[in-house]
Short mmCIF file of C-alpha atoms in Angstrom, two decimals:
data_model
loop_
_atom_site.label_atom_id
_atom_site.label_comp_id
_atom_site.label_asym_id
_atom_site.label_seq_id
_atom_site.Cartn_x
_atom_site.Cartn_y
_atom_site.Cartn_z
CA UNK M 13 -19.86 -39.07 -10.55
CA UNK M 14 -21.54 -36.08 -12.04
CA UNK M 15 -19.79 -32.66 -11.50
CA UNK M 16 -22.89 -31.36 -9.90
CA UNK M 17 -22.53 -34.14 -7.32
CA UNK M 18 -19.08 -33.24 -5.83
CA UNK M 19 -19.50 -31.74 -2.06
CA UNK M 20 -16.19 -29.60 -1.01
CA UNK M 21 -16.20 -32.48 1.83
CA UNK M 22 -15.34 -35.42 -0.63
CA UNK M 23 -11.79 -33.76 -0.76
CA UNK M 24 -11.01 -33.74 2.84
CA UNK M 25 -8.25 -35.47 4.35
CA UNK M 26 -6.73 -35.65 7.90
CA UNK M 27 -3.03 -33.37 8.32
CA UNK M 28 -1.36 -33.30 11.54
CA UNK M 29 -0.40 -29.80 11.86
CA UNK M 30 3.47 -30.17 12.49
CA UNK M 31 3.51 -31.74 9.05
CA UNK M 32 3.32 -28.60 7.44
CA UNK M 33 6.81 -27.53 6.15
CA UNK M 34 7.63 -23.76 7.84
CA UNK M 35 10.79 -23.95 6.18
CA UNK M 36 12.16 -24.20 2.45
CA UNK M 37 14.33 -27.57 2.67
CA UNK M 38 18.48 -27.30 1.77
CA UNK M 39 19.21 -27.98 -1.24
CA UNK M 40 16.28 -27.20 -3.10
CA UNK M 41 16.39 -30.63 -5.24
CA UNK M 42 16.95 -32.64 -1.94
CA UNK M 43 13.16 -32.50 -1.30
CA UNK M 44 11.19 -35.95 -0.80
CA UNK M 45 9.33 -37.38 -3.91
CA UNK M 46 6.75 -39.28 -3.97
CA UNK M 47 5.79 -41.07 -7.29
CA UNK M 48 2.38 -42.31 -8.70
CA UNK M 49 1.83 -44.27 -11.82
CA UNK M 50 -1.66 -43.18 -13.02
CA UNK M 51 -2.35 -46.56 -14.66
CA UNK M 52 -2.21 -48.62 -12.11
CA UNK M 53 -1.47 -46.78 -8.56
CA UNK M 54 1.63 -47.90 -8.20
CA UNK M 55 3.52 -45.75 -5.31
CA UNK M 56 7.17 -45.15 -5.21
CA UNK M 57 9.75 -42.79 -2.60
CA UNK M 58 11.63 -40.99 -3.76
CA UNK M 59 13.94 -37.35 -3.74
CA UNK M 60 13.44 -34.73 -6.52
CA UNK M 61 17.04 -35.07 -7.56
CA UNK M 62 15.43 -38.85 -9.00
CA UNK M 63 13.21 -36.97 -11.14
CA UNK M 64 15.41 -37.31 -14.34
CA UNK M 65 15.44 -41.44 -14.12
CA UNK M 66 11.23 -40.74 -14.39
CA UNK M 67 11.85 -38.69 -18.09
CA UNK M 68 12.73 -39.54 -21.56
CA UNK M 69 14.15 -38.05 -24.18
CA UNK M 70 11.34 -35.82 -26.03
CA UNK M 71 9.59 -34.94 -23.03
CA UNK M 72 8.23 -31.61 -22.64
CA UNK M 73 8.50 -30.28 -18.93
CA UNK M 74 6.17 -27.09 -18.88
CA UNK M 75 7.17 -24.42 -16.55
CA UNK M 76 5.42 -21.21 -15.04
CA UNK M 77 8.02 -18.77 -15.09
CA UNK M 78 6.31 -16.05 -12.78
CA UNK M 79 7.95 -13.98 -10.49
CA UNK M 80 6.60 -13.09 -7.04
CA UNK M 81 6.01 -9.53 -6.31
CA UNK M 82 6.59 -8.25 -2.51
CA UNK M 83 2.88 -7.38 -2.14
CA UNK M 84 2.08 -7.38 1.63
CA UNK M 85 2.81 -3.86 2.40
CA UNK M 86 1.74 -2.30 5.61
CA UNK M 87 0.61 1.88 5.90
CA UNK M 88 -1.57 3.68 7.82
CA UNK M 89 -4.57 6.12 7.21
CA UNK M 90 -4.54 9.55 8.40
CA UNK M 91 -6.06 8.71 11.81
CA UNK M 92 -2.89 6.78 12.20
CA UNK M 93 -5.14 3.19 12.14
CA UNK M 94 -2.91 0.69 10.80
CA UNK M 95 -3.83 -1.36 7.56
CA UNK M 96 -2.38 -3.76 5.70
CA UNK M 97 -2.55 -4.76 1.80
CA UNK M 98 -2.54 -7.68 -0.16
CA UNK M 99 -1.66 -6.61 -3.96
CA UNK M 100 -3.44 -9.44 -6.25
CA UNK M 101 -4.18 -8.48 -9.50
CA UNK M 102 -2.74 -5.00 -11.61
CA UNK M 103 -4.74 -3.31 -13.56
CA UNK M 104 -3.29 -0.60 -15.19
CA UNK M 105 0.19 1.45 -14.10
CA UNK M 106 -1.44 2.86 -10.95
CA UNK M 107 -4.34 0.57 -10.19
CA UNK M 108 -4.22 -2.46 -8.43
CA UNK M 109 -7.02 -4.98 -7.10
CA UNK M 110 -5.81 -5.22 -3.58
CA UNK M 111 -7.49 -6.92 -0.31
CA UNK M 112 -7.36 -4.71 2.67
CA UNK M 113 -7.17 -5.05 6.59
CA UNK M 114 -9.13 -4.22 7.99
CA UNK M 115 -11.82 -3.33 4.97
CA UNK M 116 -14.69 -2.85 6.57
CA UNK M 117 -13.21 0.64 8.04
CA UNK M 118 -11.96 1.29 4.55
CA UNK M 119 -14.47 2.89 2.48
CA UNK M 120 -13.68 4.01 -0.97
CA UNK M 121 -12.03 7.70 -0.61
CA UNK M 122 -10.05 6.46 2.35
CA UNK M 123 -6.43 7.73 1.53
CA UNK M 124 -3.60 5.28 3.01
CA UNK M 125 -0.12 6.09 3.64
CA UNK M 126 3.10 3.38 3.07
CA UNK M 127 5.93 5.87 3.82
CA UNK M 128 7.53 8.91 1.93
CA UNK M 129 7.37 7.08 -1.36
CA UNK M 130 3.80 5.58 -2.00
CA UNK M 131 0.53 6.43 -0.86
CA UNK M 132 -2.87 5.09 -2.10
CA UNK M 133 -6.45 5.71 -2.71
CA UNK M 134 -9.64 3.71 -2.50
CA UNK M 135 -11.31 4.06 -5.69
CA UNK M 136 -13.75 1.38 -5.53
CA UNK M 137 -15.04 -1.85 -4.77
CA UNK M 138 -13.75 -5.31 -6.36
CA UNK M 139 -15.48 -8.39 -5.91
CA UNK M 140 -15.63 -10.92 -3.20
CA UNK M 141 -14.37 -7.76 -0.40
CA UNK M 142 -11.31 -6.68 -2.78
CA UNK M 143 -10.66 -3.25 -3.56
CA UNK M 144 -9.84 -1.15 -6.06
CA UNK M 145 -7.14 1.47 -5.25
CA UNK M 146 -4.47 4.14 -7.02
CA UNK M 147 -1.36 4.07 -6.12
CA UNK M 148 0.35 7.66 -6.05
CA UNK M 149 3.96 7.88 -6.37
CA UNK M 150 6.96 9.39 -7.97
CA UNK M 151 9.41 7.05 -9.89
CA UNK M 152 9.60 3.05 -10.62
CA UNK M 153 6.52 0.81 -8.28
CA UNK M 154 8.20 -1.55 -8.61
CA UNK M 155 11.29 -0.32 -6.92
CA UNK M 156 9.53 1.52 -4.78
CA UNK M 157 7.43 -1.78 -3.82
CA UNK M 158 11.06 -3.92 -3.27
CA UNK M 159 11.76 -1.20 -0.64
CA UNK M 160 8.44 -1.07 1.16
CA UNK M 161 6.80 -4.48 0.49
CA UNK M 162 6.97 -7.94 1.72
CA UNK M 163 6.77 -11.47 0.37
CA UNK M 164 3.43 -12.18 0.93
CA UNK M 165 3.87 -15.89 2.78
CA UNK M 166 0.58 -18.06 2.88
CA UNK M 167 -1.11 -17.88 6.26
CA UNK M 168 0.17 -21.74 7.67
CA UNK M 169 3.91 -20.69 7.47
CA UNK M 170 4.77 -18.94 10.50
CA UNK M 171 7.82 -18.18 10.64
CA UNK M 172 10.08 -15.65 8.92
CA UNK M 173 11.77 -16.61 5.30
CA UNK M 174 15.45 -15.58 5.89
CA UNK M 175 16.26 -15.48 2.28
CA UNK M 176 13.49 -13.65 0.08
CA UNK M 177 14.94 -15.99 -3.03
CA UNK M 178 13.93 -19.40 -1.77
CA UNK M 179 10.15 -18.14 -2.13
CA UNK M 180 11.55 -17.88 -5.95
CA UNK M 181 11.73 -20.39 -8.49
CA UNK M 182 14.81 -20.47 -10.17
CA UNK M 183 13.87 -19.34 -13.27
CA UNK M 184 11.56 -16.62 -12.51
CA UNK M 185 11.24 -13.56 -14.58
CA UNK M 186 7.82 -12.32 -15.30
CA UNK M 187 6.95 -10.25 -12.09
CA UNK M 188 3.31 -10.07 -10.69
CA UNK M 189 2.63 -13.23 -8.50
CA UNK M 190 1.39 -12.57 -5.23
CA UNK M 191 2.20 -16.22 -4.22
CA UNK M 192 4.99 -18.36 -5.94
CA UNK M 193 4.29 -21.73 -8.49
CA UNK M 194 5.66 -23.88 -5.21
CA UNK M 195 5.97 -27.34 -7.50
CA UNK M 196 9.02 -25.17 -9.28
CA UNK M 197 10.91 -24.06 -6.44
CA UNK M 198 12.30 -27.99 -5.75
CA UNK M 199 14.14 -27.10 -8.88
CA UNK M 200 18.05 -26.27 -9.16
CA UNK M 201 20.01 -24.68 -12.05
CA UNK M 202 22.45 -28.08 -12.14
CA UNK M 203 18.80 -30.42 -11.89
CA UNK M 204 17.67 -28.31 -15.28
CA UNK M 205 20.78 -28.85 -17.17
CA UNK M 206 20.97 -32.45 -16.79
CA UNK M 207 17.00 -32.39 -17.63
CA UNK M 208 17.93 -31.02 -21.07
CA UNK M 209 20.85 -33.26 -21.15
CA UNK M 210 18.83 -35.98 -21.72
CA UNK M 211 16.42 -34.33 -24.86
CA UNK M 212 13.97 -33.07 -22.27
CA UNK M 213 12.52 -30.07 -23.48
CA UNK M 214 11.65 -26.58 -21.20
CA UNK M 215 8.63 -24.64 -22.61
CA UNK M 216 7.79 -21.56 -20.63
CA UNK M 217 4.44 -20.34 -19.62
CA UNK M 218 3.27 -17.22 -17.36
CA UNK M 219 0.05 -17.15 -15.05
CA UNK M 220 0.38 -14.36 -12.50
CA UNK M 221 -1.03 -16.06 -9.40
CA UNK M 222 -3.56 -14.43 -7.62
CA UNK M 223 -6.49 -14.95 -5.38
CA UNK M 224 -8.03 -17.69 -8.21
CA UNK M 225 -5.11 -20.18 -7.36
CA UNK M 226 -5.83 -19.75 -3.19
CA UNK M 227 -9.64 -18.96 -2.44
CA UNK M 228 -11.20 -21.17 -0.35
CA UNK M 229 -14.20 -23.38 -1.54
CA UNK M 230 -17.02 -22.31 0.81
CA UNK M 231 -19.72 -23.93 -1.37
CA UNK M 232 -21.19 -27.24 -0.15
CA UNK M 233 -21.35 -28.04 -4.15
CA UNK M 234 -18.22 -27.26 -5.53
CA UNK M 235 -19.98 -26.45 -8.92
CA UNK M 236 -21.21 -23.23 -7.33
CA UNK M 237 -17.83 -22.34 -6.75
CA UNK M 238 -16.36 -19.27 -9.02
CA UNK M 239 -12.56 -19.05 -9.28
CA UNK M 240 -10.67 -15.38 -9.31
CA UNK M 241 -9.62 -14.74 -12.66
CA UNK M 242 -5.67 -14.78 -13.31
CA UNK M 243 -3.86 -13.21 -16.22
CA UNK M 244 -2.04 -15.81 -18.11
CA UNK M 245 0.81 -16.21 -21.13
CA UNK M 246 1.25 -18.43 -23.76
CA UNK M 247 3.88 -17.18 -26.20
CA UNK M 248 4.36 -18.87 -29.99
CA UNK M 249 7.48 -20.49 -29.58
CA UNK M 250 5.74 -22.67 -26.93
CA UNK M 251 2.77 -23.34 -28.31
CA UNK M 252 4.32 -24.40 -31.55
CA UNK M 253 6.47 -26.78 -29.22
CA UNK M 254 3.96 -28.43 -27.59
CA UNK M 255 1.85 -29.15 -30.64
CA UNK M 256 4.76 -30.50 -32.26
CA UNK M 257 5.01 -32.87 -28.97
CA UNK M 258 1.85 -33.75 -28.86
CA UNK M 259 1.53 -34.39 -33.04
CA UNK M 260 4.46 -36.82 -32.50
CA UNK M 261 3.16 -38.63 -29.64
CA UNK M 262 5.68 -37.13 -26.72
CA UNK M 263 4.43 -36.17 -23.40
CA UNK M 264 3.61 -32.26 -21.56
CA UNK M 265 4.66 -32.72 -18.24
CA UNK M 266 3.39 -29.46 -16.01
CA UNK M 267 5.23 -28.44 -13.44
CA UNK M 268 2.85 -27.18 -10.80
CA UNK M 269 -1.39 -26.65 -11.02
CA UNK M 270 -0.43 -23.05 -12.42
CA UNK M 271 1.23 -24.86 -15.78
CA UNK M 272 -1.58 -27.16 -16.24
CA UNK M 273 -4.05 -23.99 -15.79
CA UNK M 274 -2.37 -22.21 -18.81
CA UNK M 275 -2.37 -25.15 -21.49
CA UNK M 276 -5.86 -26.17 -20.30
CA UNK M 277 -6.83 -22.75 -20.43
CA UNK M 278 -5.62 -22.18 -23.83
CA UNK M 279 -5.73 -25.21 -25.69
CA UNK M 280 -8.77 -25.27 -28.03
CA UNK M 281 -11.32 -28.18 -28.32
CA UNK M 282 -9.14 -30.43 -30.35
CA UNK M 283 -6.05 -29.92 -28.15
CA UNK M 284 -4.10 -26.99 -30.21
CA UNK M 285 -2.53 -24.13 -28.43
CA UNK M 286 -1.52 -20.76 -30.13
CA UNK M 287 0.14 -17.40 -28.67
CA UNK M 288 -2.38 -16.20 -26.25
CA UNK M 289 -2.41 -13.36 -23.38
CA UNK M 290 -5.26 -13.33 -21.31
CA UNK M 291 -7.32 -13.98 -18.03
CA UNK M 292 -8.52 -17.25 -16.93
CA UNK M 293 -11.34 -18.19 -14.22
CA UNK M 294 -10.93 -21.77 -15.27
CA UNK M 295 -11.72 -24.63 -12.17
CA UNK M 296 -10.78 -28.05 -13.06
CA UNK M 297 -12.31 -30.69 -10.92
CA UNK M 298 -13.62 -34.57 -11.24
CA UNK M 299 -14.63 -35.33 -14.55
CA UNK M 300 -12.11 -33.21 -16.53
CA UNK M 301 -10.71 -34.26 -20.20
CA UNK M 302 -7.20 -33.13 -20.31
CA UNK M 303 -6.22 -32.00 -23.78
CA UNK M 304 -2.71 -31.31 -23.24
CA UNK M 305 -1.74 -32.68 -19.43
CA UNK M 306 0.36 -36.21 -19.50
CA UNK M 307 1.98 -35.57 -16.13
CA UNK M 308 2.01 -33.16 -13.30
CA UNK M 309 4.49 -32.38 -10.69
CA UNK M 310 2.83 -30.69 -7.58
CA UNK M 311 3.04 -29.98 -4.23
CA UNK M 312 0.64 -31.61 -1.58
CA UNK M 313 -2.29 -29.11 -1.44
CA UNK M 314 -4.50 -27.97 1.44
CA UNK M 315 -7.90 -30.45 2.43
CA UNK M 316 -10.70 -28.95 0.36
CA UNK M 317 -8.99 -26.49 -2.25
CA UNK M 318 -9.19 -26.16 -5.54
CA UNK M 319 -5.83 -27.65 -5.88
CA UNK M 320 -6.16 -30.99 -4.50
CA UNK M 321 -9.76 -30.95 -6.26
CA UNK M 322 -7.36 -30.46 -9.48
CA UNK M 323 -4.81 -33.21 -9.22
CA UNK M 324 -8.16 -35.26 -7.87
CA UNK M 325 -9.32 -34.73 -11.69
CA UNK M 326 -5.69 -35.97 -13.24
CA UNK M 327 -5.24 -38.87 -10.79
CA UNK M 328 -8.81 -39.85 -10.54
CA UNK M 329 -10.48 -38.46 -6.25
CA UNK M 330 -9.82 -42.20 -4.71
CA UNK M 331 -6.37 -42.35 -6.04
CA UNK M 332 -5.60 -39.29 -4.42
CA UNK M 333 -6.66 -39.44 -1.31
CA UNK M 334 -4.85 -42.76 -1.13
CA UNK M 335 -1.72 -40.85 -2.23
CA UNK M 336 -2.09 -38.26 0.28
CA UNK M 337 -3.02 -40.81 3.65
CA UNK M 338 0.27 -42.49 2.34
CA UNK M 339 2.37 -39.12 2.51
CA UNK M 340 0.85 -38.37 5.69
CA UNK M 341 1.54 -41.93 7.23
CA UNK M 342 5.37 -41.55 5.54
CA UNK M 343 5.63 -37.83 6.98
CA UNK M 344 5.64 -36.05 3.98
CA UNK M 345 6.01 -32.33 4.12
CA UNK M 346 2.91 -30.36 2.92
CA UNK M 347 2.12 -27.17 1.53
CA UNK M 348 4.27 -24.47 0.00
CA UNK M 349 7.48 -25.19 1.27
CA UNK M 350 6.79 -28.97 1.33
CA UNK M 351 7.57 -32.62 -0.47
CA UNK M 352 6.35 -32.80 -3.80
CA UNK M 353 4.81 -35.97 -6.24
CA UNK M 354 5.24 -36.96 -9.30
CA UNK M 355 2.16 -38.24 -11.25
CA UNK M 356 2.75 -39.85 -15.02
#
């Protein structure tokens, strides 16, 4: 099928609601896995503490090592009306691109206050209902922002993390996510040392999700659709070792639709990366050429989002839906804090 020709409703799929995981599952690594093998369907069940039996020696397991950023904070304006912000994308030391509740009683001027430490001013309007807004303050934001802010949970998990570190990957580092890489958080310090035990190699990348990842698809033609840019990282040390990989034949696993985002993002036409810092509004859907993807590990994405319409372009729309009826009929956890597959 053409890309023009794909309606948002060709990536729908039934989900009982009590299938969607409110909690992180103990230990991290003990999460159910279900495998697919792209060439010829073939399903398998199994935990994510198998994964190592599923790699080989020269692998190259790509990992977004983003660190989520407290960035619900709650204030008030000077009528004592309460609002509520979503921090999404920094700008510059002061500026963020934030969305607001409610923002249709928050015109640009409106001065909002978080507390003794931080206060904030509407400066102007962002795209798609954001805004633009200063942050005024005296010290470190982003001490001031641990203190204040909250991690900002998707909207389907309702009830309250009790550790803020479990909405953390284990090697996170590079704050400014406003929702964690979830494929990375099944991983465990012990499950990436006997990884590299067997020649695997870890190459890091950073993409600072944001609103891009999340948005819904409202569009009856998902063409029309226009991602949120993200700012993304690539350094040299990485790119150098998955060239090498790829020059000698090994394969780029990504860990999570963040990781495939970067090295499809950056990767030029003949399938080279280089250092690179910048944003990406890239949407990858049914057809898509992969010029660095071999294998993904993800988590189970909502009906209809640009996620599921990305692993639908690695495992092919059928083969995916057939994937996900099978998780649902096997009780799979979904979302965030869910199961996770495997896909080589």
């Amino acid at each position: 099928m053409n890309k023009s020709d794909w309606k948002t409703s060709d990536f729908f799929y039934e989900l009982p609601e009590e299938l969607i995981a409110q909690k992180p599952i103990e230990p991290r690594d003990s999460a159910r896995m279900l495998v697919c093998r792209r060439d010829v369907g073939e399903i398998e069940h199994k935990h994510f503490y198998d994964l190592p039996s599923y790699l080989k020696k020269g692998d190259v397991l790509v990992v977004n090592n983003t660190k989520v950023i407290p960035a619900r904070i709650y204030g008030h304006k000077s009528s004592g009306a309460k609002i509520e912000f979503l921090l999404h994308k920094r700008i510059d030391l002061t500026d963020w691109e934030v969305l607001i509740k409610p923002a249709r009683k928050t015109p640009v001027g409106t001065i909002i206050d978080f507390g003794n430490e931080l206060k904030a001013e509407v400066i102007a309007y962002a795209e798609d209902g954001a805004r633009r807004v200063k942050f005024i303050f005296d010290g470190v934001f982003e001490d001031i922002l641990s203190r204040v802010g909250e991690m900002p949970l998707p909207h389907y998990i309702h009830e309250p993390l009790s550790d803020a570190e479990r909405y953390q990957t284990v090697y996170a580092k590079e704050s400014g996510s406003c929702a964690a890489p979830t494929a990375g958080l099944h991983f465990t310090d012990v499950l990436l040392q006997k990884i590299k035990a067997l020649g695997v190699e870890i190459a890091e990348v950073t993409l600072q999700v944001g609103l891009g990842t999340f948005r819904p698809v409202k569009a009856e033609n998902i063409s029309e659709h226009k991602m949120h840019s993200e700012y993304y990282h690539i350094g040299r040390d990485t790119a150098e070792k998955i060239n090498r990989a790829k020059s000698e034949g090994r394969r780029i696993i990504a860990v999570g639709t963040t990781s495939v985002r970067v090295l499809e993002s950056a990767a030029s036409a003949d399938g080279k990366l280089c250092e690179k810092s910048e944003y990406t509004d890239i949407f990858i859907y049914p057809p898509y050429n992969f010029k660095i993807t071999d294998g993904l590990i993800t988590n189970f994405h909502l009906p209809q989002s640009t996620l599921i319409m990305l692993v639908s372009a690695f495992l092919g729309r059928e083969k995916t839906l057939a994937v996900y009826r099978e998780a649902v009929k096997e009780r799979y956890r979904f979302f965030s804090f869910g199961d996770v597959t495997l896909l080589i």
